[in-house]
Amino acid sequence: MSENELIQQMAAAVAQHLQPAIPVQIDMWDVATIARVLKRSETQVRNRMICLPDFPKAIRLPVVGGGRGQPLFRASEVLEWAGKYQDRH
C-alpha cells in the first residue's frame, strides 16, 4: 500500500468518527456550551447571565417522570444577545 493510499484510508477512518456540525440557526446549547463559547465559567453563566431579563428564554424538553430537562438555549439567540453588548465606539 502506498503512503498516499494509507493517508486516504486514515482520513476516511477519521471522517467516520466526526459528527457533522449542526448549523447555528437550529442548534441548541446547554450552559456548558454557552460558557465555552462566551469564554466564561459555567457558574458565571448559570448564576449571572441566564437570569438576566434580556437573556434568551430557556427551552426545557420534557423527560420521563414528568420532570423538565436541563435548560437549552437557541444558539442563534445567545449569539444575538451577546452581540448587543459589543462596544460601539
Short mmCIF file of N, CA and C in Angstrom, two decimals:
data_model
loop_
_atom_site.label_atom_id
_atom_site.label_comp_id
_atom_site.label_asym_id
_atom_site.label_seq_id
_atom_site.Cartn_x
_atom_site.Cartn_y
_atom_site.Cartn_z
N MET A 1 0.86 -1.17 0.00
CA MET A 1 0.00 0.00 0.00
C MET A 1 0.91 1.24 0.00
N SER A 2 0.57 2.19 -0.86
CA SER A 2 1.39 3.40 -0.95
C SER A 2 1.08 4.32 0.22
N GLU A 3 1.97 5.27 0.43
CA GLU A 3 1.78 6.25 1.50
C GLU A 3 0.50 7.05 1.27
N ASN A 4 0.23 7.43 0.02
CA ASN A 4 -0.96 8.20 -0.31
C ASN A 4 -2.23 7.39 0.00
N GLU A 5 -2.23 6.12 -0.35
CA GLU A 5 -3.39 5.27 -0.07
C GLU A 5 -3.60 5.11 1.44
N LEU A 6 -2.51 4.99 2.17
CA LEU A 6 -2.60 4.88 3.62
C LEU A 6 -3.19 6.15 4.22
N ILE A 7 -2.75 7.30 3.74
CA ILE A 7 -3.28 8.58 4.23
C ILE A 7 -4.76 8.68 3.92
N GLN A 8 -5.17 8.30 2.72
CA GLN A 8 -6.59 8.35 2.36
C GLN A 8 -7.41 7.41 3.23
N GLN A 9 -6.88 6.25 3.50
CA GLN A 9 -7.58 5.28 4.35
C GLN A 9 -7.72 5.81 5.78
N MET A 10 -6.66 6.43 6.28
CA MET A 10 -6.71 7.01 7.63
C MET A 10 -7.70 8.17 7.67
N ALA A 11 -7.70 9.01 6.65
CA ALA A 11 -8.64 10.14 6.60
C ALA A 11 -10.07 9.65 6.57
N ALA A 12 -10.35 8.60 5.84
CA ALA A 12 -11.70 8.03 5.78
C ALA A 12 -12.11 7.49 7.14
N ALA A 13 -11.18 6.85 7.85
CA ALA A 13 -11.49 6.31 9.18
C ALA A 13 -11.79 7.44 10.17
N VAL A 14 -11.02 8.51 10.11
CA VAL A 14 -11.26 9.66 10.99
C VAL A 14 -12.61 10.29 10.66
N ALA A 15 -12.91 10.45 9.38
CA ALA A 15 -14.17 11.08 8.95
C ALA A 15 -15.38 10.32 9.47
N GLN A 16 -15.28 9.01 9.59
CA GLN A 16 -16.40 8.21 10.09
C GLN A 16 -16.72 8.53 11.55
N HIS A 17 -15.75 9.04 12.29
CA HIS A 17 -15.94 9.31 13.71
C HIS A 17 -16.28 10.77 14.01
N LEU A 18 -16.23 11.62 13.01
CA LEU A 18 -16.55 13.03 13.22
C LEU A 18 -18.05 13.23 13.11
N GLN A 19 -18.59 14.04 14.00
CA GLN A 19 -20.00 14.37 13.93
C GLN A 19 -20.16 15.60 13.05
N PRO A 20 -21.19 15.61 12.21
CA PRO A 20 -21.39 16.79 11.38
C PRO A 20 -21.77 17.99 12.25
N ALA A 21 -21.33 19.15 11.86
CA ALA A 21 -21.65 20.36 12.61
C ALA A 21 -23.13 20.68 12.45
N ILE A 22 -23.75 21.08 13.54
CA ILE A 22 -25.15 21.50 13.50
C ILE A 22 -25.16 22.99 13.20
N PRO A 23 -25.91 23.43 12.19
CA PRO A 23 -25.94 24.86 11.88
C PRO A 23 -26.41 25.68 13.08
N VAL A 24 -25.76 26.82 13.29
CA VAL A 24 -26.07 27.65 14.46
C VAL A 24 -27.53 28.10 14.45
N GLN A 25 -28.15 28.16 13.29
CA GLN A 25 -29.55 28.60 13.20
C GLN A 25 -30.50 27.61 13.86
N ILE A 26 -30.10 26.34 13.97
CA ILE A 26 -31.00 25.35 14.56
C ILE A 26 -30.42 24.68 15.81
N ASP A 27 -29.16 24.95 16.11
CA ASP A 27 -28.52 24.31 17.26
C ASP A 27 -29.08 24.85 18.56
N MET A 28 -29.09 24.01 19.58
CA MET A 28 -29.45 24.43 20.93
C MET A 28 -28.26 24.14 21.84
N TRP A 29 -27.97 25.09 22.71
CA TRP A 29 -26.80 24.98 23.58
C TRP A 29 -27.22 24.81 25.03
N ASP A 30 -26.45 24.02 25.77
CA ASP A 30 -26.63 23.92 27.21
C ASP A 30 -25.71 24.94 27.88
N VAL A 31 -25.76 25.02 29.19
CA VAL A 31 -24.97 26.00 29.93
C VAL A 31 -23.47 25.80 29.68
N ALA A 32 -23.02 24.56 29.62
CA ALA A 32 -21.60 24.29 29.40
C ALA A 32 -21.13 24.82 28.04
N THR A 33 -21.95 24.65 27.02
CA THR A 33 -21.58 25.14 25.69
C THR A 33 -21.58 26.65 25.65
N ILE A 34 -22.57 27.28 26.26
CA ILE A 34 -22.60 28.75 26.32
C ILE A 34 -21.35 29.25 27.02
N ALA A 35 -20.99 28.62 28.12
CA ALA A 35 -19.78 29.03 28.85
C ALA A 35 -18.54 28.92 27.98
N ARG A 36 -18.42 27.83 27.25
CA ARG A 36 -17.26 27.63 26.39
C ARG A 36 -17.22 28.68 25.27
N VAL A 37 -18.35 28.95 24.63
CA VAL A 37 -18.40 29.90 23.51
C VAL A 37 -18.15 31.33 23.99
N LEU A 38 -18.74 31.70 25.12
CA LEU A 38 -18.61 33.07 25.63
C LEU A 38 -17.38 33.25 26.52
N LYS A 39 -16.60 32.18 26.69
CA LYS A 39 -15.37 32.22 27.48
C LYS A 39 -15.64 32.69 28.92
N ARG A 40 -16.62 32.03 29.52
CA ARG A 40 -16.99 32.27 30.91
C ARG A 40 -17.07 30.92 31.60
N SER A 41 -17.12 30.93 32.92
CA SER A 41 -17.30 29.68 33.64
C SER A 41 -18.78 29.29 33.60
N GLU A 42 -19.04 28.01 33.80
CA GLU A 42 -20.43 27.56 33.87
C GLU A 42 -21.17 28.25 35.01
N THR A 43 -20.47 28.47 36.12
CA THR A 43 -21.09 29.14 37.26
C THR A 43 -21.50 30.56 36.90
N GLN A 44 -20.64 31.29 36.20
CA GLN A 44 -21.00 32.65 35.79
C GLN A 44 -22.21 32.64 34.87
N VAL A 45 -22.22 31.73 33.93
CA VAL A 45 -23.35 31.66 33.01
C VAL A 45 -24.63 31.34 33.77
N ARG A 46 -24.57 30.33 34.63
CA ARG A 46 -25.76 29.88 35.36
C ARG A 46 -26.26 30.93 36.35
N ASN A 47 -25.34 31.57 37.09
CA ASN A 47 -25.75 32.45 38.18
C ASN A 47 -25.82 33.93 37.82
N ARG A 48 -25.16 34.33 36.72
CA ARG A 48 -25.09 35.76 36.42
C ARG A 48 -25.60 36.14 35.03
N MET A 49 -25.76 35.20 34.15
CA MET A 49 -26.15 35.56 32.79
C MET A 49 -27.55 35.08 32.43
N ILE A 50 -27.83 33.79 32.58
CA ILE A 50 -29.13 33.31 32.12
C ILE A 50 -30.28 33.85 32.96
N CYS A 51 -29.97 34.42 34.12
CA CYS A 51 -31.03 35.01 34.94
C CYS A 51 -31.32 36.46 34.57
N LEU A 52 -30.53 37.04 33.66
CA LEU A 52 -30.77 38.42 33.23
C LEU A 52 -32.08 38.48 32.44
N PRO A 53 -32.85 39.56 32.62
CA PRO A 53 -34.17 39.63 31.97
C PRO A 53 -34.11 39.62 30.44
N ASP A 54 -33.00 40.10 29.87
CA ASP A 54 -32.94 40.14 28.40
C ASP A 54 -32.24 38.92 27.80
N PHE A 55 -31.80 37.97 28.64
CA PHE A 55 -31.17 36.76 28.12
C PHE A 55 -32.26 35.90 27.48
N PRO A 56 -31.96 35.20 26.39
CA PRO A 56 -32.97 34.35 25.75
C PRO A 56 -33.60 33.36 26.73
N LYS A 57 -34.86 33.11 26.52
CA LYS A 57 -35.60 32.18 27.38
C LYS A 57 -35.17 30.74 27.11
N ALA A 58 -35.14 29.96 28.16
CA ALA A 58 -34.72 28.55 28.07
C ALA A 58 -35.81 27.70 27.44
N ILE A 59 -35.37 26.64 26.79
CA ILE A 59 -36.25 25.59 26.29
C ILE A 59 -35.99 24.39 27.19
N ARG A 60 -37.04 23.86 27.77
CA ARG A 60 -36.89 22.69 28.64
C ARG A 60 -37.76 21.57 28.08
N LEU A 61 -37.11 20.59 27.51
CA LEU A 61 -37.82 19.46 26.92
C LEU A 61 -38.31 18.54 28.03
N PRO A 62 -39.46 17.91 27.84
CA PRO A 62 -39.97 17.01 28.88
C PRO A 62 -39.11 15.76 28.99
N VAL A 63 -39.13 15.19 30.19
CA VAL A 63 -38.40 13.94 30.44
C VAL A 63 -39.35 12.94 31.11
N VAL A 64 -38.95 11.70 31.12
CA VAL A 64 -39.75 10.65 31.75
C VAL A 64 -39.98 11.01 33.21
N GLY A 65 -41.17 10.77 33.68
CA GLY A 65 -41.49 11.04 35.07
C GLY A 65 -42.12 12.41 35.26
N GLY A 66 -42.33 13.13 34.16
CA GLY A 66 -43.00 14.42 34.25
C GLY A 66 -42.10 15.59 34.59
N GLY A 67 -40.82 15.34 34.79
CA GLY A 67 -39.91 16.44 35.09
C GLY A 67 -39.56 17.24 33.85
N ARG A 68 -38.70 18.19 34.07
CA ARG A 68 -38.22 19.01 32.95
C ARG A 68 -36.72 18.81 32.81
N GLY A 69 -36.27 18.75 31.58
CA GLY A 69 -34.86 18.54 31.32
C GLY A 69 -34.04 19.78 31.58
N GLN A 70 -32.75 19.64 31.38
CA GLN A 70 -31.84 20.77 31.58
C GLN A 70 -32.20 21.89 30.61
N PRO A 71 -31.93 23.13 30.98
CA PRO A 71 -32.26 24.23 30.08
C PRO A 71 -31.38 24.22 28.84
N LEU A 72 -32.01 24.44 27.71
CA LEU A 72 -31.31 24.59 26.44
C LEU A 72 -31.67 25.95 25.87
N PHE A 73 -30.78 26.52 25.11
CA PHE A 73 -30.98 27.85 24.55
C PHE A 73 -30.66 27.82 23.07
N ARG A 74 -31.45 28.53 22.27
CA ARG A 74 -31.17 28.61 20.84
C ARG A 74 -29.84 29.32 20.65
N ALA A 75 -28.91 28.67 19.96
CA ALA A 75 -27.57 29.23 19.76
C ALA A 75 -27.64 30.59 19.08
N SER A 76 -28.49 30.72 18.08
CA SER A 76 -28.59 31.99 17.35
C SER A 76 -29.04 33.12 18.27
N GLU A 77 -29.96 32.83 19.21
CA GLU A 77 -30.45 33.85 20.13
C GLU A 77 -29.36 34.25 21.13
N VAL A 78 -28.58 33.29 21.59
CA VAL A 78 -27.49 33.59 22.53
C VAL A 78 -26.45 34.49 21.86
N LEU A 79 -26.09 34.16 20.63
CA LEU A 79 -25.11 34.97 19.91
C LEU A 79 -25.64 36.37 19.62
N GLU A 80 -26.91 36.47 19.28
CA GLU A 80 -27.53 37.78 19.05
C GLU A 80 -27.52 38.59 20.34
N TRP A 81 -27.86 37.94 21.45
CA TRP A 81 -27.85 38.62 22.76
C TRP A 81 -26.45 39.13 23.08
N ALA A 82 -25.45 38.30 22.91
CA ALA A 82 -24.07 38.71 23.22
C ALA A 82 -23.64 39.86 22.32
N GLY A 83 -24.06 39.84 21.07
CA GLY A 83 -23.70 40.90 20.13
C GLY A 83 -24.25 42.26 20.52
N LYS A 84 -25.33 42.28 21.29
CA LYS A 84 -25.89 43.57 21.74
C LYS A 84 -24.95 44.30 22.68
N TYR A 85 -23.99 43.61 23.23
CA TYR A 85 -23.08 44.22 24.20
C TYR A 85 -21.73 44.58 23.59
N GLN A 86 -21.65 44.55 22.28
CA GLN A 86 -20.41 44.95 21.61
C GLN A 86 -20.22 46.45 21.74
N ASP A 87 -19.00 46.86 22.08
CA ASP A 87 -18.70 48.29 22.16
C ASP A 87 -18.96 48.93 20.81
N ARG A 88 -19.55 50.11 20.83
CA ARG A 88 -19.92 50.80 19.59
C ARG A 88 -19.00 51.98 19.27
N HIS A 89 -17.94 52.16 20.04
CA HIS A 89 -17.07 53.32 19.78
C HIS A 89 -15.71 52.92 19.31
#
